[in-house]
Short mmCIF file of C-alpha atoms and ligand atoms in Angstrom, two decimals:
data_model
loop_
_atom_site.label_atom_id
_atom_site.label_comp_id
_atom_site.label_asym_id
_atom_site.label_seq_id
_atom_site.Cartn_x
_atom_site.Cartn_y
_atom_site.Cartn_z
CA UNK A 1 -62.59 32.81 32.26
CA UNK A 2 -64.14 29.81 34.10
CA UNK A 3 -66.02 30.41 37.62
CA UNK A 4 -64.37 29.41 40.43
CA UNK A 5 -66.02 26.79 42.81
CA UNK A 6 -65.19 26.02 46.06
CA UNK A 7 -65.57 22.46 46.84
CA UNK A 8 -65.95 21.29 51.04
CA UNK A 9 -66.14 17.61 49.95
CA UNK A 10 -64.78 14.88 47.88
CA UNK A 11 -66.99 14.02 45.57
CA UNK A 12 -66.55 9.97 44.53
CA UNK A 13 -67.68 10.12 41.09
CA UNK A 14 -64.96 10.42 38.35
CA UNK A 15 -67.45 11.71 35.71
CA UNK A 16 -68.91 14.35 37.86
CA UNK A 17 -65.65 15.26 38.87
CA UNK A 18 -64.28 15.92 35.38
CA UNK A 19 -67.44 17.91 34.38
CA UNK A 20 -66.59 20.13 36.81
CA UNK A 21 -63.11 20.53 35.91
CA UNK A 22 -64.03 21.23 32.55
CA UNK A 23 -66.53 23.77 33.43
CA UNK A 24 -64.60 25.78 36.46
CA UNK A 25 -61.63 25.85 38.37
CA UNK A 26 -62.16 24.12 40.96
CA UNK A 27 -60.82 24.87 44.74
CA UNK A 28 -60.56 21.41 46.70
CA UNK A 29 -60.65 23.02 50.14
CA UNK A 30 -59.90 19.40 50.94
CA UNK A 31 -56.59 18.91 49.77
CA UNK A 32 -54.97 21.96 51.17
CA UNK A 33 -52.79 22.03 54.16
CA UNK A 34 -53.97 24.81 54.99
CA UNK A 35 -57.61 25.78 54.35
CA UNK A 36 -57.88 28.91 56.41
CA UNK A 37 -54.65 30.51 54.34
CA UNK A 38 -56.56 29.42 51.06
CA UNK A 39 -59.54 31.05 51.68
CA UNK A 40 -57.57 34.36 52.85
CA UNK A 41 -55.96 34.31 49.73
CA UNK A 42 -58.79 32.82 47.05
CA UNK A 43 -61.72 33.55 48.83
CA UNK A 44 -62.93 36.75 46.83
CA UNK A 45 -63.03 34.78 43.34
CA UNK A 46 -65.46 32.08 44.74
CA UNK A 47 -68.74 32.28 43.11
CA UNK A 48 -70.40 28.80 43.89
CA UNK A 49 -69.90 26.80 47.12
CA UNK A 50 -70.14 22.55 46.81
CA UNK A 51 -70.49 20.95 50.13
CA UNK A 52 -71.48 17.98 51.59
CA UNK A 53 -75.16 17.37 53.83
CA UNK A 54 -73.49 16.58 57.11
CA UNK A 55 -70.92 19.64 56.56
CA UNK A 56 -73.15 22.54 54.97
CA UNK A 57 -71.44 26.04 55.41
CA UNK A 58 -71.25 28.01 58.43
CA UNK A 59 -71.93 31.73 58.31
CA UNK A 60 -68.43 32.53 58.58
CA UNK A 61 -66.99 30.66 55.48
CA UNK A 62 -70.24 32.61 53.51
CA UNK A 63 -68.64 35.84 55.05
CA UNK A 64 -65.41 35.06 53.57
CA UNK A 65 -66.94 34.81 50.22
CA UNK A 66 -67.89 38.48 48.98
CA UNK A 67 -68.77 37.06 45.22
CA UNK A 68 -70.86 33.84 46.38
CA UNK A 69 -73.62 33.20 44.13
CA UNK A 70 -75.27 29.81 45.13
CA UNK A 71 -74.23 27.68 47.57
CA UNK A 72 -75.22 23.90 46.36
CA UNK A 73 -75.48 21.27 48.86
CA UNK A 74 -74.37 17.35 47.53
CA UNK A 75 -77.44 16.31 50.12
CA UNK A 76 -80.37 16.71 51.51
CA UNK A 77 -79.90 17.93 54.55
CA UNK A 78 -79.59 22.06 55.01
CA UNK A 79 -79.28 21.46 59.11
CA UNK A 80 -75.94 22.29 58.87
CA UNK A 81 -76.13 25.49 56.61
CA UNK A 82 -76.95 28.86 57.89
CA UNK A 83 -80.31 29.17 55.63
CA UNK A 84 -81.19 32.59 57.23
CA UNK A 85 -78.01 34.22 56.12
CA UNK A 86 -78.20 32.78 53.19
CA UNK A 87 -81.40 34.57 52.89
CA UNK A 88 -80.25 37.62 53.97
CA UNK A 89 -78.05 37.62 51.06
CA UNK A 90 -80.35 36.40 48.39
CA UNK A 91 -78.11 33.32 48.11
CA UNK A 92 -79.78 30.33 46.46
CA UNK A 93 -79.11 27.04 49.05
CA UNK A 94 -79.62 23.82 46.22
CA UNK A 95 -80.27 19.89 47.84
CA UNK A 96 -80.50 17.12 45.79
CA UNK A 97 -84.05 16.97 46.97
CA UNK A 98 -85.36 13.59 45.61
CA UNK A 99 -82.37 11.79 44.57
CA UNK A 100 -81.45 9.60 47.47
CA UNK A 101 -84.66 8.88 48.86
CA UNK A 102 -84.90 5.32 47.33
CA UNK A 103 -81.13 4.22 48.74
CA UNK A 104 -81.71 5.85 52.33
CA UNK A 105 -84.93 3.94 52.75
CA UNK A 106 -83.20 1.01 51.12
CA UNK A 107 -80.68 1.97 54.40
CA UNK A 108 -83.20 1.99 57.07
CA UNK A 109 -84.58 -1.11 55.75
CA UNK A 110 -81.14 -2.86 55.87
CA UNK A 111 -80.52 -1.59 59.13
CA UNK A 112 -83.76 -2.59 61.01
CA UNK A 113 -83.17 -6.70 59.23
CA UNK A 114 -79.46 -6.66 60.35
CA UNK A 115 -80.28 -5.57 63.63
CA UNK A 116 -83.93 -7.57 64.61
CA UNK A 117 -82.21 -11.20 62.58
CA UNK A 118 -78.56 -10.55 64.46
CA UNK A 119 -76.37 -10.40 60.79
CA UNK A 120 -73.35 -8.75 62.42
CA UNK A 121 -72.87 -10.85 65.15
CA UNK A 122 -73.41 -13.84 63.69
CA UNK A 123 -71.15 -13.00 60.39
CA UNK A 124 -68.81 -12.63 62.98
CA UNK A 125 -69.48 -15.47 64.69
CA UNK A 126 -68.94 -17.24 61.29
CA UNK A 127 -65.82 -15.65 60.18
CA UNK A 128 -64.21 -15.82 63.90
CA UNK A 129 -64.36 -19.35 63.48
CA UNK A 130 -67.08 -20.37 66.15
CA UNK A 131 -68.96 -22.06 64.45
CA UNK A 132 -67.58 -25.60 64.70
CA UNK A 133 -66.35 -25.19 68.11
CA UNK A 134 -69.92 -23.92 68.88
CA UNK A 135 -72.09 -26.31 66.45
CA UNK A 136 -75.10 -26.19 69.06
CA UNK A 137 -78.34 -24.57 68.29
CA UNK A 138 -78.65 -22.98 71.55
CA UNK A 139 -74.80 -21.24 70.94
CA UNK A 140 -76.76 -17.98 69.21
CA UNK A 141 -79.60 -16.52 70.74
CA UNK A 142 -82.97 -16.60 68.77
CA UNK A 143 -83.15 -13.41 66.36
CA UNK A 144 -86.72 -11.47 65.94
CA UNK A 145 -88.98 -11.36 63.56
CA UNK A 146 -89.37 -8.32 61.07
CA UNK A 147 -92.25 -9.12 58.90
CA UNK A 148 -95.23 -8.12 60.73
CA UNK A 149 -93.55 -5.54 63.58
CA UNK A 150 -95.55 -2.80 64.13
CA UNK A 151 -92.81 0.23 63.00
CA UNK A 152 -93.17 3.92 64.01
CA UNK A 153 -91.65 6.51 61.82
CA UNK A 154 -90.16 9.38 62.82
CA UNK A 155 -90.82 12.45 60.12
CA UNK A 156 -92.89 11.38 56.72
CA UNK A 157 -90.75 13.13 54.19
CA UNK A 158 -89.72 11.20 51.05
CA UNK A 159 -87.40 9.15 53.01
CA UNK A 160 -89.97 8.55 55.57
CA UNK A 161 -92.52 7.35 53.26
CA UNK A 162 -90.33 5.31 51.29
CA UNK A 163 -89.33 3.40 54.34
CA UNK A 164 -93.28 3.39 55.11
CA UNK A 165 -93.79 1.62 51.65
CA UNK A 166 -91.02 -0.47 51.90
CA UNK A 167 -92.15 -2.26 55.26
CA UNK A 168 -95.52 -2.23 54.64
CA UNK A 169 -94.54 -4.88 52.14
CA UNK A 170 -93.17 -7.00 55.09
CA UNK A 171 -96.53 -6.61 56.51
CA UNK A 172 -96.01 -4.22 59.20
CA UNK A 173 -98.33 -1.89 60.13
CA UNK A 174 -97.28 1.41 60.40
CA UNK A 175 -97.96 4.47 61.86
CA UNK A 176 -95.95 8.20 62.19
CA UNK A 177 -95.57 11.47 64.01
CA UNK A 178 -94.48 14.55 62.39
CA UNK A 179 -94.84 18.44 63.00
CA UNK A 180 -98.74 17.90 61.83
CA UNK A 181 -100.78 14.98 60.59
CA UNK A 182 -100.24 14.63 56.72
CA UNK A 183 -103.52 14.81 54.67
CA UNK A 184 -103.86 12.20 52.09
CA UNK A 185 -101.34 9.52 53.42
CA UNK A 186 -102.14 6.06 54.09
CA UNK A 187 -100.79 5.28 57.30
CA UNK A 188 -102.01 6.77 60.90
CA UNK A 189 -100.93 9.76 62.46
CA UNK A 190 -99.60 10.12 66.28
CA UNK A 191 -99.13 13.38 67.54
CA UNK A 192 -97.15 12.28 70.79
CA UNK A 193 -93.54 10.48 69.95
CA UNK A 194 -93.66 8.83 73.37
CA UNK A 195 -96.93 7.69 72.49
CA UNK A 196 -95.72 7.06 69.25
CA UNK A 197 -92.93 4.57 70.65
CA UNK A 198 -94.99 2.86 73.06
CA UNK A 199 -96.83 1.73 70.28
CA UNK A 200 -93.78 0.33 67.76
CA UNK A 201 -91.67 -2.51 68.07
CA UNK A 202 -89.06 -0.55 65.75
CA UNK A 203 -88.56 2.92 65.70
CA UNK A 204 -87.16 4.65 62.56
CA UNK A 205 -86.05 8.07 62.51
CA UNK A 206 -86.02 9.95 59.20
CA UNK A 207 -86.80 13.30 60.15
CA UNK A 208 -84.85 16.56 58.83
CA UNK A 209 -82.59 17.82 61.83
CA UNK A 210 -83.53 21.85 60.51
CA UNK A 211 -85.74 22.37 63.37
CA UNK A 212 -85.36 19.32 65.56
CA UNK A 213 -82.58 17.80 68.28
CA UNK A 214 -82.84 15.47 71.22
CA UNK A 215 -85.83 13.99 69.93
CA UNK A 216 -85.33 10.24 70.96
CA UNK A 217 -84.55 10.83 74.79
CA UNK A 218 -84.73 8.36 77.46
CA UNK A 219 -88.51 9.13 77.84
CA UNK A 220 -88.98 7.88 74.26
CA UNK A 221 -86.53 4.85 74.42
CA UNK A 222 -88.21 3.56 78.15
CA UNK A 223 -91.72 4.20 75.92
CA UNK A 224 -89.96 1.85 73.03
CA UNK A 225 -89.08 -0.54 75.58
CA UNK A 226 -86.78 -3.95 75.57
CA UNK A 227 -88.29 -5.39 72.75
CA UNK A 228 -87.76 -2.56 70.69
CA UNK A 229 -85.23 -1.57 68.52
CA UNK A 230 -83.78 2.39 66.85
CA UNK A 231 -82.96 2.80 63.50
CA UNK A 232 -80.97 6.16 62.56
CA UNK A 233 -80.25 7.07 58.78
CA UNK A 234 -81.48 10.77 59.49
CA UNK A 235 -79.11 13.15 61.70
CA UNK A 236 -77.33 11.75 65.08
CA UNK A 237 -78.21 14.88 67.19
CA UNK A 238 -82.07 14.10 66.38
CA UNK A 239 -81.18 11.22 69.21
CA UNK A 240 -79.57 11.65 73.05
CA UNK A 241 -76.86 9.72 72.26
CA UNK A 242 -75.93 9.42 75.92
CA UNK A 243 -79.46 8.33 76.60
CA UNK A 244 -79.37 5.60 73.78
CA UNK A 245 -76.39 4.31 75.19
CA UNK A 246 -77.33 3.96 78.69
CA UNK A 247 -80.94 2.28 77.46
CA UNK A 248 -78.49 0.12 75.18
CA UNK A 249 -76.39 -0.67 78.19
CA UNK A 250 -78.89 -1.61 80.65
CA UNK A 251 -80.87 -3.33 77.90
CA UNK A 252 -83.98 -0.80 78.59
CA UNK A 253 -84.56 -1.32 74.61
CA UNK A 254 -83.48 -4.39 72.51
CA UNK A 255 -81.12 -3.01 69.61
CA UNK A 256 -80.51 -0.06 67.36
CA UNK A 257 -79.05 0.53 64.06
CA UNK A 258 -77.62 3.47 63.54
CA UNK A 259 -75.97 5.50 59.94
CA UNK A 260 -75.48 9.03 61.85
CA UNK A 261 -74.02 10.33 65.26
CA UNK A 262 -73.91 13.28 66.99
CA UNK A 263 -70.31 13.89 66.33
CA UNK A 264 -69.13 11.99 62.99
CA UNK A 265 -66.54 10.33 62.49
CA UNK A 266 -66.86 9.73 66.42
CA UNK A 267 -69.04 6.87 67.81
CA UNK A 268 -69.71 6.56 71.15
CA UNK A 269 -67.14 3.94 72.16
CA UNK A 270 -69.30 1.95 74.22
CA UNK A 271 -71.25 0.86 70.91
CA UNK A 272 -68.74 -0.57 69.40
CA UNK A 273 -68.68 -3.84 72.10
CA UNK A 274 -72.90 -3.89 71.73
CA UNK A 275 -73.56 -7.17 69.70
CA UNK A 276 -77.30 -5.87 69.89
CA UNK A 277 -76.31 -3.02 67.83
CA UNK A 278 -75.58 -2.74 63.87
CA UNK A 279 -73.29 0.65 62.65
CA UNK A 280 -72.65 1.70 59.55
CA UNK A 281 -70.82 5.44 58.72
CA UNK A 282 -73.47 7.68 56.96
CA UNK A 283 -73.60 5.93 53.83
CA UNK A 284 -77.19 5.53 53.34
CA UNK A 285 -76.82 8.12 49.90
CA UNK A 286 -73.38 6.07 48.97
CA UNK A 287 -74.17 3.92 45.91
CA UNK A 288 -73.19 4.62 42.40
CA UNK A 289 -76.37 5.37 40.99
CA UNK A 290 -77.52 7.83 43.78
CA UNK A 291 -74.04 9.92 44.24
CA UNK A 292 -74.09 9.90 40.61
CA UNK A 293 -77.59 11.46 40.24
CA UNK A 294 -76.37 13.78 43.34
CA UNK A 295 -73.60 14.79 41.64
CA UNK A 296 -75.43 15.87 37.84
CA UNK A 297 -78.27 17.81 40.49
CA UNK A 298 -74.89 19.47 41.87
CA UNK A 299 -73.89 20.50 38.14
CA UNK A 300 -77.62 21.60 37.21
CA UNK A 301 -77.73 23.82 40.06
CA UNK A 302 -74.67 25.56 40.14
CA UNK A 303 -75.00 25.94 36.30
CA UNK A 304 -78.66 27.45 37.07
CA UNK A 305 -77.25 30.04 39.12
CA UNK A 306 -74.34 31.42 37.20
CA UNK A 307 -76.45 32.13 34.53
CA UNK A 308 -78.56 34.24 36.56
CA UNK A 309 -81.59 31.51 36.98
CA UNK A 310 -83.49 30.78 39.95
CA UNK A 311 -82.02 26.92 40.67
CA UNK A 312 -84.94 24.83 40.34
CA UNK A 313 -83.74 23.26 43.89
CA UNK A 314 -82.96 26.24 45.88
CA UNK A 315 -84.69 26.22 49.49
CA UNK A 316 -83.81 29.66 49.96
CA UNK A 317 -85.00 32.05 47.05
C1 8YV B 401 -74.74 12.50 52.32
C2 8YV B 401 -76.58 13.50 53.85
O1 8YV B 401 -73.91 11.51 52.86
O2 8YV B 401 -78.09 14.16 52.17
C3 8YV B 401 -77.63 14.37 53.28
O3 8YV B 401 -78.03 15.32 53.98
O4 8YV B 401 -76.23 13.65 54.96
C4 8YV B 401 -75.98 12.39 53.10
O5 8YV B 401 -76.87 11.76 52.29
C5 8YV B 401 -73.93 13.69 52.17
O6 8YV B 401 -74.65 14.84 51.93
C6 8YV B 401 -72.95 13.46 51.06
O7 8YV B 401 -72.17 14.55 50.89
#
């Protein structure tokens, strides 16, 4: 008999998709009308979890799931699972540790050139027709320059280092706070994030959300000041939203870019009016090659742990 696998998200790759099928039967908790009835009545059979980075598992669902064996995450982020129960119950918690660190930097780099050169608003300016009823130079307001900023990131984890690489090639010096200084890495260390800001023209947060909320306050967006700009492709609740928006609103800092908010699919409406600010809808992992590599991670691990092994990219045993 094939294990049964409970699966939180869609997963957008067909190939993955029918691997799965052909090794388990599969429980789309997504398609059912009624999720909480399905789990009453196919709960006990479930012997791998799939879920998504943003969604994880709470305690409760894991309760409801006597037979669980490994819960695997499509993601890097474990915020949003409860790792300590996990523990508890020797369950192994898999990420695709490694796999999307190239497209989310790739992300954050997109992010900080549409926001500092203008891209949205003026592709909108474009296709709204403006154009040629506003041919004058002085109809768009100059854009900033990116090569050269001085750029402060927020965690150095794979992500944060990739994004490190990536704008040191635009000639930007960098520097970085995190928990503690990082031996071995080429770029300087700042233990104060206010400090931190003060000293960046772009800010770029890439730091896991395990341990950390609230980080980017109103403290740390005054210390970023109005020629500086946010970029988000880590969690939303790492930043006071309400903060960002008021330092948006009274123009206290000079744009953000932002992948992730505090309460997705929600975005503060106010941002959606901002022509100083560029939005996207967590999709920094969602490219073909990366969801695909996700996705075969997804397979390894839950393969791993039905057969008794130790997944190679459990957090948790
Ligand atoms: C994914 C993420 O969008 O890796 C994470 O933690 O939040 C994202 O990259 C998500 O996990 C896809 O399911």
């Amino acid at each position: 008999m094939k294990p049964h696998i409970l699966q939180l998200n869609p997963i957008l790759v067909p190939s993955i998709n029918a691997r799965l099928d052909e090794l388990y039967t599969m429980h789309r908790l997504f398609e059912q009308a009624d999720p909480d009835a399905y789990i009453a009545t196919h709960g006990a059979a479930m012997r791998g979890v799939i879920t998504g980075g943003h969604t994880g598992i709470s305690r409760s669902l894991m309760e409801r799931l006597p037979a669980l064996e490994v819960v695997a995450v499509n993601g890097v982020g474990t915020d949003a699972v409860d790792l300590a129960y996990a523990r508890s119950r020797g369950l192994p918690v898999t990420g695709t540790f490694g796999a999307l660190t190239e497209d989310v930097a790739d992300m954050a780099l997109g992010l900080l050139l549409a926001t500092c050169r203008h891209l949205g608003a003026v592709d909108r300016f474009v296709r709204g027709g403006l154009w040629p009823k506003f041919p004058q130079p002085g109809a768009l307001p100059l854009a900033r320059r990116v090569s050269g900023m001085r750029v402060g990131i927020v965690g150095l984890g794979r992500v944060g280092r990739a994004v490190a690489e990536r704008v040191g090639a635009f000639g930007c010096p960098v520097r970085y706070t995190d928990l503690k200084e990082i031996p071995g890495v080429a770029w300087a260390f700042e233990a104060d994030l206010v400090q931190l800001a003060r000293d960046s023209d772009a800010l770029i947060v890439c730091a896991a959300a395990d341990q950390a909320r609230d980080l980017v306050d109103a403290a740390v967006l005054d210390a970023l000041g109005p020629r500086g700009f946010l970029i988000n492709v880590a969690r939303g609740r790492l930043v006071k939203e309400a903060d960002l928006v008021r330092a948006l609103q009274e123009r206290r800092i000079a744009g953000a870019g932002l992948d992730v908010f505090a309460d997705e699919p929600n975005v503060p409406p106010a941002l959606l009016d901002m022509d100083n600010v560029m939005l996207q809808a967590h999709r920094a992992s969602a490219t073909e090659e990366t969801r695909a590599a996700m996705g075969q991670m997804v397979l390894d691990s839950l393969a791993q742990a039905l057969a008794g092994e130790r997944p190679a990219h459990s957090l948790t045993t």
